[in-house]
mmCIF file of C-alpha atoms in Angstrom:
data_model
loop_
_atom_site.group_PDB
_atom_site.id
_atom_site.type_symbol
_atom_site.label_atom_id
_atom_site.label_comp_id
_atom_site.label_asym_id
_atom_site.label_seq_id
_atom_site.Cartn_x
_atom_site.Cartn_y
_atom_site.Cartn_z
ATOM 1 C CA MET A 1 -84.178 -14.651 31.391
ATOM 2 C CA SER A 2 -84.332 -11.759 33.297
ATOM 3 C CA LEU A 3 -81.934 -10.692 35.956
ATOM 4 C CA ALA A 4 -84.626 -11.223 38.592
ATOM 5 C CA ALA A 5 -84.954 -14.610 37.453
ATOM 6 C CA GLU A 6 -81.486 -15.487 37.519
ATOM 7 C CA MET A 7 -81.181 -14.321 40.755
ATOM 8 C CA ASP A 8 -83.808 -17.440 41.852
ATOM 9 C CA LEU A 9 -82.097 -19.666 40.349
ATOM 10 C CA LEU A 10 -79.331 -18.930 41.696
ATOM 11 C CA ALA A 11 -80.814 -21.447 44.468
ATOM 12 C CA GLU A 12 -79.470 -23.673 42.832
ATOM 13 C CA ALA A 13 -75.964 -22.893 43.387
ATOM 14 C CA ARG A 14 -76.867 -23.720 47.611
ATOM 15 C CA PRO A 15 -74.567 -27.138 47.456
ATOM 16 C CA VAL A 16 -71.674 -25.927 46.263
ATOM 17 C CA ALA A 17 -72.024 -22.502 48.662
ATOM 18 C CA ALA A 18 -72.437 -24.384 51.602
ATOM 19 C CA ARG A 19 -69.553 -26.227 50.968
ATOM 20 C CA ARG A 20 -67.272 -23.531 50.167
ATOM 21 C CA SER A 21 -68.718 -21.982 53.311
ATOM 22 C CA ALA A 22 -67.644 -24.900 55.657
ATOM 23 C CA ARG A 23 -64.252 -23.899 54.519
ATOM 24 C CA PRO A 24 -61.947 -21.255 56.478
ATOM 25 C CA THR A 25 -62.852 -17.869 55.524
ATOM 26 C CA THR A 26 -60.280 -15.482 54.481
ATOM 27 C CA ARG A 27 -59.119 -12.034 55.990
ATOM 28 C CA VAL A 28 -56.348 -10.440 53.445
ATOM 29 C CA SER A 29 -54.080 -8.027 55.490
ATOM 30 C CA LEU A 30 -51.357 -5.315 53.289
ATOM 31 C CA GLU A 31 -48.845 -4.158 55.693
ATOM 32 C CA GLY A 32 -47.023 -0.923 54.434
ATOM 33 C CA LEU A 33 -46.818 -2.081 50.898
ATOM 34 C CA ARG A 34 -44.543 0.208 48.352
ATOM 35 C CA LYS A 35 -44.007 -0.873 45.017
ATOM 36 C CA THR A 36 -41.895 1.539 41.994
ATOM 37 C CA PHE A 37 -41.314 0.700 39.006
ATOM 38 C CA ALA A 38 -38.281 1.891 37.120
ATOM 39 C CA ASN A 39 -37.935 5.230 35.441
ATOM 40 C CA ALA A 40 -41.059 6.148 37.635
ATOM 41 C CA ALA A 41 -41.527 9.792 39.102
ATOM 42 C CA ALA A 42 -43.421 8.397 41.998
ATOM 43 C CA PRO A 43 -44.230 5.351 43.451
ATOM 44 C CA ALA A 44 -47.538 2.966 42.335
ATOM 45 C CA ILE A 45 -48.315 2.207 45.778
ATOM 46 C CA GLU A 46 -46.816 4.038 48.898
ATOM 47 C CA HIS A 47 -47.335 2.574 52.150
ATOM 48 C CA LEU A 48 -50.555 1.111 52.078
ATOM 49 C CA ASP A 49 -52.339 -0.240 54.728
ATOM 50 C CA LEU A 50 -55.851 -2.292 54.499
ATOM 51 C CA GLN A 51 -57.034 -5.077 56.684
ATOM 52 C CA THR A 52 -60.265 -6.690 55.275
ATOM 53 C CA GLU A 53 -62.802 -8.892 57.254
ATOM 54 C CA GLU A 54 -63.852 -12.790 56.603
ATOM 55 C CA GLY A 55 -66.097 -12.675 53.308
ATOM 56 C CA GLU A 56 -66.213 -8.748 52.851
ATOM 57 C CA PHE A 57 -66.562 -7.620 49.511
ATOM 58 C CA ILE A 58 -63.944 -5.036 49.306
ATOM 59 C CA SER A 59 -63.689 -2.398 46.153
ATOM 60 C CA LEU A 60 -60.539 -0.268 45.053
ATOM 61 C CA LEU A 61 -61.948 2.718 44.070
ATOM 62 C CA GLY A 62 -59.515 5.525 41.797
ATOM 63 C CA PRO A 63 -58.733 7.124 38.905
ATOM 64 C CA SER A 64 -56.389 5.400 36.445
ATOM 65 C CA GLY A 65 -53.275 5.317 37.866
ATOM 66 C CA CYS A 66 -53.739 6.041 41.582
ATOM 67 C CA GLY A 67 -51.744 2.310 41.963
ATOM 68 C CA LYS A 68 -55.218 0.404 42.748
ATOM 69 C CA THR A 69 -54.381 -2.535 39.774
ATOM 70 C CA THR A 70 -50.896 -2.604 40.836
ATOM 71 C CA THR A 71 -52.198 -3.618 44.644
ATOM 72 C CA LEU A 72 -54.330 -6.027 43.020
ATOM 73 C CA ARG A 73 -51.455 -7.431 41.227
ATOM 74 C CA CYS A 74 -48.904 -7.842 44.512
ATOM 75 C CA VAL A 75 -51.991 -9.830 46.316
ATOM 76 C CA ALA A 76 -52.113 -12.213 43.112
ATOM 77 C CA GLY A 77 -48.224 -12.463 42.811
ATOM 78 C CA PHE A 78 -47.933 -10.881 39.555
ATOM 79 C CA GLU A 79 -45.916 -7.768 41.141
ATOM 80 C CA PHE A 80 -44.065 -7.719 44.171
ATOM 81 C CA PRO A 81 -43.531 -5.440 46.353
ATOM 82 C CA ASP A 82 -40.648 -3.163 46.870
ATOM 83 C CA ARG A 83 -41.197 -3.269 50.706
ATOM 84 C CA GLY A 84 -44.509 -4.672 52.854
ATOM 85 C CA ARG A 85 -46.350 -7.796 53.404
ATOM 86 C CA VAL A 86 -49.215 -9.318 52.071
ATOM 87 C CA ARG A 87 -50.797 -11.988 54.167
ATOM 88 C CA LEU A 88 -54.180 -13.954 54.001
ATOM 89 C CA ASN A 89 -54.691 -15.270 57.477
ATOM 90 C CA ASP A 90 -52.138 -15.369 59.312
ATOM 91 C CA GLU A 91 -49.933 -16.699 56.406
ATOM 92 C CA ASP A 92 -47.340 -14.417 54.677
ATOM 93 C CA ILE A 93 -47.558 -15.204 50.915
ATOM 94 C CA THR A 94 -45.503 -11.899 49.703
ATOM 95 C CA ASP A 95 -42.804 -14.062 48.116
ATOM 96 C CA LEU A 96 -45.515 -17.084 46.886
ATOM 97 C CA PRO A 97 -45.562 -17.244 42.974
ATOM 98 C CA PRO A 98 -49.256 -16.584 41.943
ATOM 99 C CA GLU A 99 -49.835 -20.368 41.160
ATOM 100 C CA LYS A 100 -48.743 -21.193 45.243
ATOM 101 C CA ARG A 101 -51.319 -18.591 46.545
ATOM 102 C CA ASP A 102 -54.943 -20.451 45.870
ATOM 103 C CA ILE A 103 -56.451 -17.252 44.426
ATOM 104 C CA GLY A 104 -59.239 -16.822 41.499
ATOM 105 C CA MET A 105 -58.370 -13.783 39.985
ATOM 106 C CA VAL A 106 -60.856 -11.998 36.896
ATOM 107 C CA PHE A 107 -59.599 -9.684 34.463
ATOM 108 C CA GLN A 108 -60.387 -6.981 32.596
ATOM 109 C CA ASN A 109 -60.417 -8.926 29.372
ATOM 110 C CA TYR A 110 -61.349 -11.983 30.857
ATOM 111 C CA ALA A 111 -58.142 -13.572 29.143
ATOM 112 C CA LEU A 112 -60.470 -16.883 28.046
ATOM 113 C CA PHE A 113 -58.438 -19.286 25.681
ATOM 114 C CA PRO A 114 -60.000 -18.451 22.608
ATOM 115 C CA HIS A 115 -59.127 -22.322 21.288
ATOM 116 C CA LEU A 116 -61.048 -23.761 24.470
ATOM 117 C CA ASN A 117 -64.760 -24.318 24.608
ATOM 118 C CA VAL A 118 -66.589 -22.919 28.139
ATOM 119 C CA TYR A 119 -66.185 -26.494 29.825
ATOM 120 C CA ARG A 120 -62.417 -26.609 28.816
ATOM 121 C CA ASN A 121 -61.726 -23.291 29.832
ATOM 122 C CA LEU A 122 -62.843 -24.032 33.488
ATOM 123 C CA ALA A 123 -61.314 -27.476 33.512
ATOM 124 C CA PHE A 124 -57.605 -26.009 32.569
ATOM 125 C CA GLY A 125 -57.081 -24.945 36.136
ATOM 126 C CA LEU A 126 -58.332 -28.017 37.694
ATOM 127 C CA GLU A 127 -56.266 -30.241 35.977
ATOM 128 C CA MET A 128 -53.362 -28.110 36.319
ATOM 129 C CA ARG A 129 -53.912 -28.573 40.372
ATOM 130 C CA GLY A 130 -54.346 -32.382 39.390
ATOM 131 C CA THR A 131 -58.119 -32.884 40.776
ATOM 132 C CA ALA A 132 -59.205 -36.506 39.464
ATOM 133 C CA LYS A 133 -61.581 -36.021 36.300
ATOM 134 C CA ALA A 134 -64.700 -36.990 38.598
ATOM 135 C CA GLU A 135 -64.425 -34.352 40.590
ATOM 136 C CA CYS A 136 -63.370 -31.920 38.009
ATOM 137 C CA LYS A 137 -66.532 -32.321 36.460
ATOM 138 C CA ARG A 138 -68.987 -32.355 39.667
ATOM 139 C CA ARG A 139 -67.041 -28.542 40.124
ATOM 140 C CA ILE A 140 -67.638 -27.616 36.332
ATOM 141 C CA ASP A 141 -71.245 -28.971 36.552
ATOM 142 C CA GLU A 142 -72.121 -26.717 40.107
ATOM 143 C CA VAL A 143 -70.565 -23.613 38.662
ATOM 144 C CA LEU A 144 -72.157 -23.201 35.162
ATOM 145 C CA ALA A 145 -75.736 -23.665 37.035
ATOM 146 C CA MET A 146 -74.269 -21.528 39.356
ATOM 147 C CA VAL A 147 -73.448 -18.286 36.433
ATOM 148 C CA GLN A 148 -76.672 -19.642 34.411
ATOM 149 C CA LEU A 149 -74.294 -21.026 31.747
ATOM 150 C CA THR A 150 -74.945 -24.810 31.852
ATOM 151 C CA SER A 151 -76.616 -25.027 28.233
ATOM 152 C CA MET A 152 -73.488 -23.038 26.875
ATOM 153 C CA ALA A 153 -70.517 -25.755 28.144
ATOM 154 C CA GLU A 154 -69.665 -26.721 24.591
ATOM 155 C CA ARG A 155 -69.568 -23.052 22.875
ATOM 156 C CA TYR A 156 -66.034 -21.404 22.425
ATOM 157 C CA PRO A 157 -65.621 -17.452 23.343
ATOM 158 C CA ARG A 158 -66.316 -15.968 20.183
ATOM 159 C CA GLN A 159 -69.623 -17.379 20.194
ATOM 160 C CA LEU A 160 -70.462 -16.013 23.766
ATOM 161 C CA SER A 161 -71.383 -12.419 24.116
ATOM 162 C CA GLY A 162 -69.351 -9.879 26.257
ATOM 163 C CA GLY A 163 -71.539 -11.068 29.257
ATOM 164 C CA GLN A 164 -71.488 -14.353 28.586
ATOM 165 C CA GLN A 165 -67.915 -14.199 28.550
ATOM 166 C CA GLN A 166 -67.639 -12.213 32.009
ATOM 167 C CA ARG A 167 -69.638 -15.076 33.510
ATOM 168 C CA VAL A 168 -67.347 -17.957 31.975
ATOM 169 C CA ALA A 169 -64.526 -15.824 33.634
ATOM 170 C CA LEU A 170 -65.836 -15.773 36.540
ATOM 171 C CA ALA A 171 -66.856 -19.867 36.715
ATOM 172 C CA ARG A 172 -63.169 -20.379 35.904
ATOM 173 C CA ALA A 173 -62.024 -18.233 39.098
ATOM 174 C CA LEU A 174 -64.895 -19.770 41.207
ATOM 175 C CA VAL A 175 -64.622 -23.387 40.242
ATOM 176 C CA ILE A 176 -60.865 -23.582 42.059
ATOM 177 C CA GLU A 177 -62.522 -22.667 45.493
ATOM 178 C CA PRO A 178 -59.835 -20.346 46.057
ATOM 179 C CA ARG A 179 -59.535 -18.536 49.428
ATOM 180 C CA LEU A 180 -59.508 -15.096 48.011
ATOM 181 C CA LEU A 181 -61.125 -13.677 44.662
ATOM 182 C CA LEU A 182 -59.862 -11.122 43.261
ATOM 183 C CA LEU A 183 -61.689 -9.071 40.146
ATOM 184 C CA ASP A 184 -59.660 -6.469 38.025
ATOM 185 C CA GLU A 185 -62.233 -3.701 36.349
ATOM 186 C CA PRO A 186 -63.830 -7.109 35.266
ATOM 187 C CA LEU A 187 -66.974 -5.013 33.746
ATOM 188 C CA ALA A 188 -65.270 -1.950 31.875
ATOM 189 C CA ASN A 189 -66.014 -3.332 28.655
ATOM 190 C CA LEU A 190 -69.535 -4.249 29.054
ATOM 191 C CA ASP A 191 -72.276 -1.693 27.821
ATOM 192 C CA ALA A 192 -74.061 0.435 30.351
ATOM 193 C CA VAL A 193 -77.257 -1.773 30.763
ATOM 194 C CA LEU A 194 -75.255 -4.927 31.080
ATOM 195 C CA ARG A 195 -72.583 -3.365 33.389
ATOM 196 C CA GLU A 196 -75.964 -2.228 35.845
ATOM 197 C CA ASP A 197 -77.314 -6.357 35.792
ATOM 198 C CA MET A 198 -73.617 -7.478 36.058
ATOM 199 C CA ARG A 199 -72.682 -5.587 39.202
ATOM 200 C CA VAL A 200 -75.826 -6.939 41.035
ATOM 201 C CA PHE A 201 -75.178 -10.966 39.529
ATOM 202 C CA ILE A 202 -71.623 -10.576 41.038
ATOM 203 C CA ARG A 203 -72.642 -9.159 44.697
ATOM 204 C CA GLU A 204 -75.893 -11.547 44.823
ATOM 205 C CA LEU A 205 -73.586 -14.326 43.525
ATOM 206 C CA GLN A 206 -70.351 -13.413 46.247
ATOM 207 C CA LYS A 207 -72.865 -13.394 48.890
ATOM 208 C CA ARG A 208 -74.004 -16.727 48.249
ATOM 209 C CA VAL A 209 -70.957 -17.807 47.624
ATOM 210 C CA GLY A 210 -69.616 -16.145 50.888
ATOM 211 C CA ILE A 211 -65.398 -15.692 49.165
ATOM 212 C CA THR A 212 -63.574 -12.694 50.262
ATOM 213 C CA THR A 213 -63.553 -10.437 47.282
ATOM 214 C CA LEU A 214 -61.509 -7.453 45.913
ATOM 215 C CA TYR A 215 -62.358 -5.318 43.221
ATOM 216 C CA VAL A 216 -60.937 -2.764 41.117
ATOM 217 C CA THR A 217 -63.018 -0.265 39.653
ATOM 218 C CA HIS A 218 -62.915 3.464 38.846
ATOM 219 C CA ASP A 219 -66.918 3.546 38.688
ATOM 220 C CA GLN A 220 -68.126 5.080 41.558
ATOM 221 C CA ALA A 221 -71.673 3.639 41.252
ATOM 222 C CA GLU A 222 -70.049 -0.111 40.772
ATOM 223 C CA ALA A 223 -68.048 0.496 44.486
ATOM 224 C CA MET A 224 -71.649 1.784 45.936
ATOM 225 C CA VAL A 225 -73.304 -0.955 45.133
ATOM 226 C CA MET A 226 -71.081 -3.678 45.485
ATOM 227 C CA SER A 227 -69.288 -2.926 48.392
ATOM 228 C CA ASP A 228 -69.113 -3.713 51.953
ATOM 229 C CA ARG A 229 -66.156 -0.883 52.312
ATOM 230 C CA VAL A 230 -64.469 0.983 49.889
ATOM 231 C CA ALA A 231 -60.790 1.762 49.883
ATOM 232 C CA VAL A 232 -60.442 5.035 48.002
ATOM 233 C CA MET A 233 -57.173 5.166 46.355
ATOM 234 C CA LEU A 234 -55.447 8.647 44.827
ATOM 235 C CA GLY A 235 -51.700 9.009 44.289
ATOM 236 C CA GLY A 236 -50.630 5.634 45.122
ATOM 237 C CA LYS A 237 -51.719 6.634 48.561
ATOM 238 C CA LEU A 238 -55.455 4.846 50.718
ATOM 239 C CA LEU A 239 -56.851 8.038 51.362
ATOM 240 C CA GLN A 240 -60.133 6.904 53.023
ATOM 241 C CA PHE A 241 -61.473 3.377 53.723
ATOM 242 C CA ASP A 242 -64.641 2.825 55.184
ATOM 243 C CA VAL A 243 -68.496 1.991 54.221
ATOM 244 C CA PRO A 244 -70.447 3.402 50.651
ATOM 245 C CA GLU A 245 -72.171 5.516 53.115
ATOM 246 C CA ALA A 246 -69.430 7.276 55.176
ATOM 247 C CA ILE A 247 -67.243 7.689 51.794
ATOM 248 C CA TYR A 248 -69.716 9.513 50.261
ATOM 249 C CA MET A 249 -71.409 11.459 53.141
ATOM 250 C CA ARG A 250 -68.099 11.723 56.023
ATOM 251 C CA PRO A 251 -65.730 12.275 53.374
ATOM 252 C CA ARG A 252 -62.127 12.698 55.557
ATOM 253 C CA SER A 253 -60.101 15.231 53.084
ATOM 254 C CA VAL A 254 -60.743 17.299 50.063
ATOM 255 C CA GLU A 255 -59.607 14.940 47.537
ATOM 256 C CA VAL A 256 -62.308 12.577 48.219
ATOM 257 C CA ALA A 257 -64.944 15.187 48.795
ATOM 258 C CA ARG A 258 -63.945 15.953 45.265
ATOM 259 C CA PHE A 259 -63.260 12.922 43.400
ATOM 260 C CA ILE A 260 -66.314 11.135 45.178
ATOM 261 C CA GLY A 261 -69.605 12.674 42.975
ATOM 262 C CA ARG A 262 -70.373 16.017 43.140
ATOM 263 C CA SER A 263 -69.689 18.042 46.091
ATOM 264 C CA ASN A 264 -69.739 21.799 47.259
ATOM 265 C CA LEU A 265 -66.709 22.711 49.576
ATOM 266 C CA ILE A 266 -66.856 25.723 51.295
ATOM 267 C CA GLU A 267 -63.721 27.022 53.168
ATOM 268 C CA GLY A 268 -64.692 29.061 56.319
ATOM 269 C CA LYS A 269 -63.332 29.297 60.354
ATOM 270 C CA VAL A 270 -64.696 27.296 63.427
ATOM 271 C CA ASP A 271 -66.814 29.886 65.699
ATOM 272 C CA GLY A 272 -67.678 27.103 67.864
ATOM 273 C CA LEU A 273 -70.472 24.742 68.772
ATOM 274 C CA ALA A 274 -73.839 24.868 67.450
ATOM 275 C CA SER A 275 -77.046 22.534 68.666
ATOM 276 C CA ALA A 276 -76.506 18.863 67.896
ATOM 277 C CA ALA A 277 -77.590 17.511 64.696
ATOM 278 C CA GLY A 278 -78.097 13.749 64.859
ATOM 279 C CA PRO A 279 -75.242 11.421 66.135
ATOM 280 C CA TYR A 280 -72.769 13.871 65.730
ATOM 281 C CA PRO A 281 -71.748 17.079 67.034
ATOM 282 C CA ALA A 282 -72.370 20.517 64.970
ATOM 283 C CA TYR A 283 -70.084 23.236 64.695
ATOM 284 C CA ARG A 284 -70.578 26.519 63.701
ATOM 285 C CA VAL A 285 -68.534 27.652 60.837
ATOM 286 C CA HIS A 286 -68.350 31.564 59.389
ATOM 287 C CA THR A 287 -68.100 31.038 55.673
ATOM 288 C CA ALA A 288 -68.648 33.494 52.502
ATOM 289 C CA LEU A 289 -72.428 32.208 52.422
ATOM 290 C CA GLY A 290 -72.741 32.920 56.490
ATOM 291 C CA GLU A 291 -72.584 30.949 59.238
ATOM 292 C CA ILE A 292 -72.970 27.304 58.449
ATOM 293 C CA ASP A 293 -73.954 24.965 61.125
ATOM 294 C CA ALA A 294 -72.277 21.179 60.161
ATOM 295 C CA CYS A 295 -71.080 18.323 61.652
ATOM 296 C CA TYR A 296 -68.288 16.644 62.454
ATOM 297 C CA ASP A 297 -67.073 13.597 64.495
ATOM 298 C CA GLN A 298 -63.593 15.453 66.315
ATOM 299 C CA PRO A 299 -63.299 18.231 68.864
ATOM 300 C CA LEU A 300 -62.538 21.457 66.566
ATOM 301 C CA ALA A 301 -60.745 24.468 68.104
ATOM 302 C CA THR A 302 -62.420 27.957 67.457
ATOM 303 C CA GLY A 303 -60.810 29.560 64.831
ATOM 304 C CA GLN A 304 -59.386 26.525 63.140
ATOM 305 C CA THR A 305 -59.837 26.583 59.537
ATOM 306 C CA VAL A 306 -61.934 24.213 57.533
ATOM 307 C CA HIS A 307 -64.018 22.808 54.852
ATOM 308 C CA VAL A 308 -67.523 22.494 54.369
ATOM 309 C CA THR A 309 -69.140 19.949 52.095
ATOM 310 C CA ILE A 310 -72.695 19.700 51.271
ATOM 311 C CA ARG A 311 -73.782 17.237 48.660
ATOM 312 C CA PRO A 312 -75.934 19.227 45.147
ATOM 313 C CA GLU A 313 -78.733 17.138 46.484
ATOM 314 C CA ALA A 314 -78.840 17.988 49.811
ATOM 315 C CA ILE A 315 -79.540 21.751 49.028
ATOM 316 C CA ARG A 316 -83.259 22.469 48.423
ATOM 317 C CA PHE A 317 -84.506 26.207 47.245
ATOM 318 C CA GLN A 318 -86.589 27.701 50.041
ATOM 319 C CA ASN A 319 -88.613 31.046 50.008
ATOM 320 C CA GLY A 320 -86.905 33.041 52.905
ATOM 321 C CA GLY A 321 -84.572 30.426 53.368
ATOM 322 C CA PRO A 322 -80.681 32.011 55.147
ATOM 323 C CA TYR A 323 -78.831 31.786 51.787
ATOM 324 C CA SER A 324 -79.188 33.481 48.673
ATOM 325 C CA GLY A 325 -77.535 33.324 44.805
ATOM 326 C CA ARG A 326 -77.732 33.931 41.730
ATOM 327 C CA VAL A 327 -78.454 31.196 39.576
ATOM 328 C CA GLN A 328 -76.070 31.395 36.247
ATOM 329 C CA SER A 329 -77.559 27.824 34.741
ATOM 330 C CA ALA A 330 -80.043 25.390 34.706
ATOM 331 C CA TYR A 331 -79.601 22.179 32.939
ATOM 332 C CA PHE A 332 -81.950 19.609 33.119
ATOM 333 C CA LEU A 333 -80.519 15.787 32.998
ATOM 334 C CA GLY A 334 -83.896 13.144 32.909
ATOM 335 C CA SER A 335 -84.827 13.023 36.814
ATOM 336 C CA THR A 336 -82.729 16.160 38.220
ATOM 337 C CA VAL A 337 -81.582 19.414 37.133
ATOM 338 C CA GLU A 338 -78.307 20.691 37.802
ATOM 339 C CA HIS A 339 -78.371 24.562 38.577
ATOM 340 C CA THR A 340 -75.114 26.538 39.347
ATOM 341 C CA LEU A 341 -75.337 29.178 41.808
ATOM 342 C CA GLN A 342 -72.522 32.484 42.602
ATOM 343 C CA CYS A 343 -73.354 33.149 46.480
ATOM 344 C CA GLY A 344 -70.866 36.375 46.635
ATOM 345 C CA PRO A 345 -67.304 37.445 44.797
ATOM 346 C CA THR A 346 -66.210 34.088 45.868
ATOM 347 C CA GLN A 347 -68.432 31.146 46.091
ATOM 348 C CA SER A 348 -70.446 29.096 43.644
ATOM 349 C CA LEU A 349 -72.334 26.248 44.507
ATOM 350 C CA LEU A 350 -73.933 23.469 42.653
ATOM 351 C CA VAL A 351 -77.918 22.476 44.027
ATOM 352 C CA GLN A 352 -79.713 19.287 41.960
ATOM 353 C CA THR A 353 -83.397 19.578 42.569
ATOM 354 C CA ALA A 354 -86.536 17.819 40.918
ATOM 355 C CA PRO A 355 -87.413 19.090 37.429
ATOM 356 C CA SER A 356 -90.383 20.575 38.919
ATOM 357 C CA GLN A 357 -88.130 22.178 41.580
ATOM 358 C CA ARG A 358 -86.242 24.236 38.733
ATOM 359 C CA ALA A 359 -85.162 27.498 38.794
ATOM 360 C CA ASP A 360 -84.224 29.983 35.940
ATOM 361 C CA ALA A 361 -81.241 31.196 34.435
ATOM 362 C CA GLY A 362 -80.581 34.750 35.962
ATOM 363 C CA ALA A 363 -83.343 34.294 39.011
ATOM 364 C CA ASN A 364 -82.184 35.473 42.460
ATOM 365 C CA ALA A 365 -83.037 32.501 44.722
ATOM 366 C CA THR A 366 -82.491 31.329 48.304
ATOM 367 C CA PHE A 367 -81.777 27.856 49.640
ATOM 368 C CA ALA A 368 -81.361 26.020 52.812
ATOM 369 C CA PHE A 369 -79.678 22.824 53.661
ATOM 370 C CA ASP A 370 -79.949 20.933 57.249
ATOM 371 C CA PRO A 371 -76.914 20.798 59.222
ATOM 372 C CA GLY A 372 -77.031 16.748 59.236
ATOM 373 C CA HIS A 373 -76.046 17.183 55.373
ATOM 374 C CA ALA A 374 -73.210 19.651 56.074
ATOM 375 C CA TRP A 375 -70.013 17.785 56.917
ATOM 376 C CA ILE A 376 -66.484 18.977 57.638
ATOM 377 C CA ILE A 377 -63.250 18.486 56.822
ATOM 378 C CA ALA A 378 -60.620 19.633 59.260
ATOM 379 C CA SER A 379 -57.642 20.735 57.147
ATOM 380 C CA PRO A 380 -54.366 19.113 57.917
#
């Protein structure tokens, strides 16, 4: 069945979605969390503050070891912070055991019971909560329909594909009707094509059910596609928490600009205000490329040292353009060509163009970009 058809069939889940939406929705508050493990050189989490809105899909994004999974485990109750509080709405759950938190969690390896069929895997959590048999059946039937696995209720995990196992794990987390859904890199074990399909499926399902969700991933595309907001974590610290477009187009630190996608970072000094470029003030910055007009949303002092970040796809080759460089390399990537330009002795740039705009290695090129696509990162 195609993904589009499955999205249409998700309408069958409206009864359970309507019932869930009638329940109070959840806000998550992490207040000054710190977690250190024995013999570790640095804290896994260092003074983490994060607040969600009700029904949001939040991704914790960062490389391995940045603290994102430890954060999720502190919310779930599998780890306890050394300092700080975890709240769901106004309830402090910091010291509660996992079974008292009313949270559903999907693990990276799915953690399905191999000796139980799909139906029994879903029934387990309900039975542990003392749910009546008739209510168990009703909930399980509804959730299986929601994830399109009704016909596979009697199969065992070993008889399912990776994507089907992932849906069982998701269904098992949802069937208990939790206040909060946690997902720890649930797509990491899937192949690339299925992973793209499943991230759309999970996002559409979450929007229909309306449950607040925290999602851990190191995959930037997943975070951008699925999230209402993204929390970028590096070294146990939250560096930026914003909507995906702002994370990508308006990074607040050099570290975020370098981690998210490909970025050109150009150091310079502020010369003063320039003409406005869209919704943000534009400043003129003196750099190794020459004078650059770039945007920022806070006051900057003349002479202040800053970095200007420009995404490679925002740069275009243009005859007579204000900037110039020599093409060092050009690599065909399918839908784009990635060029490396040397612009003077100290500055190189990445430029991505359509294949029809390819420039050959060794050629001299002039180029331009719009001030609205150049963003200033103020040095600390």
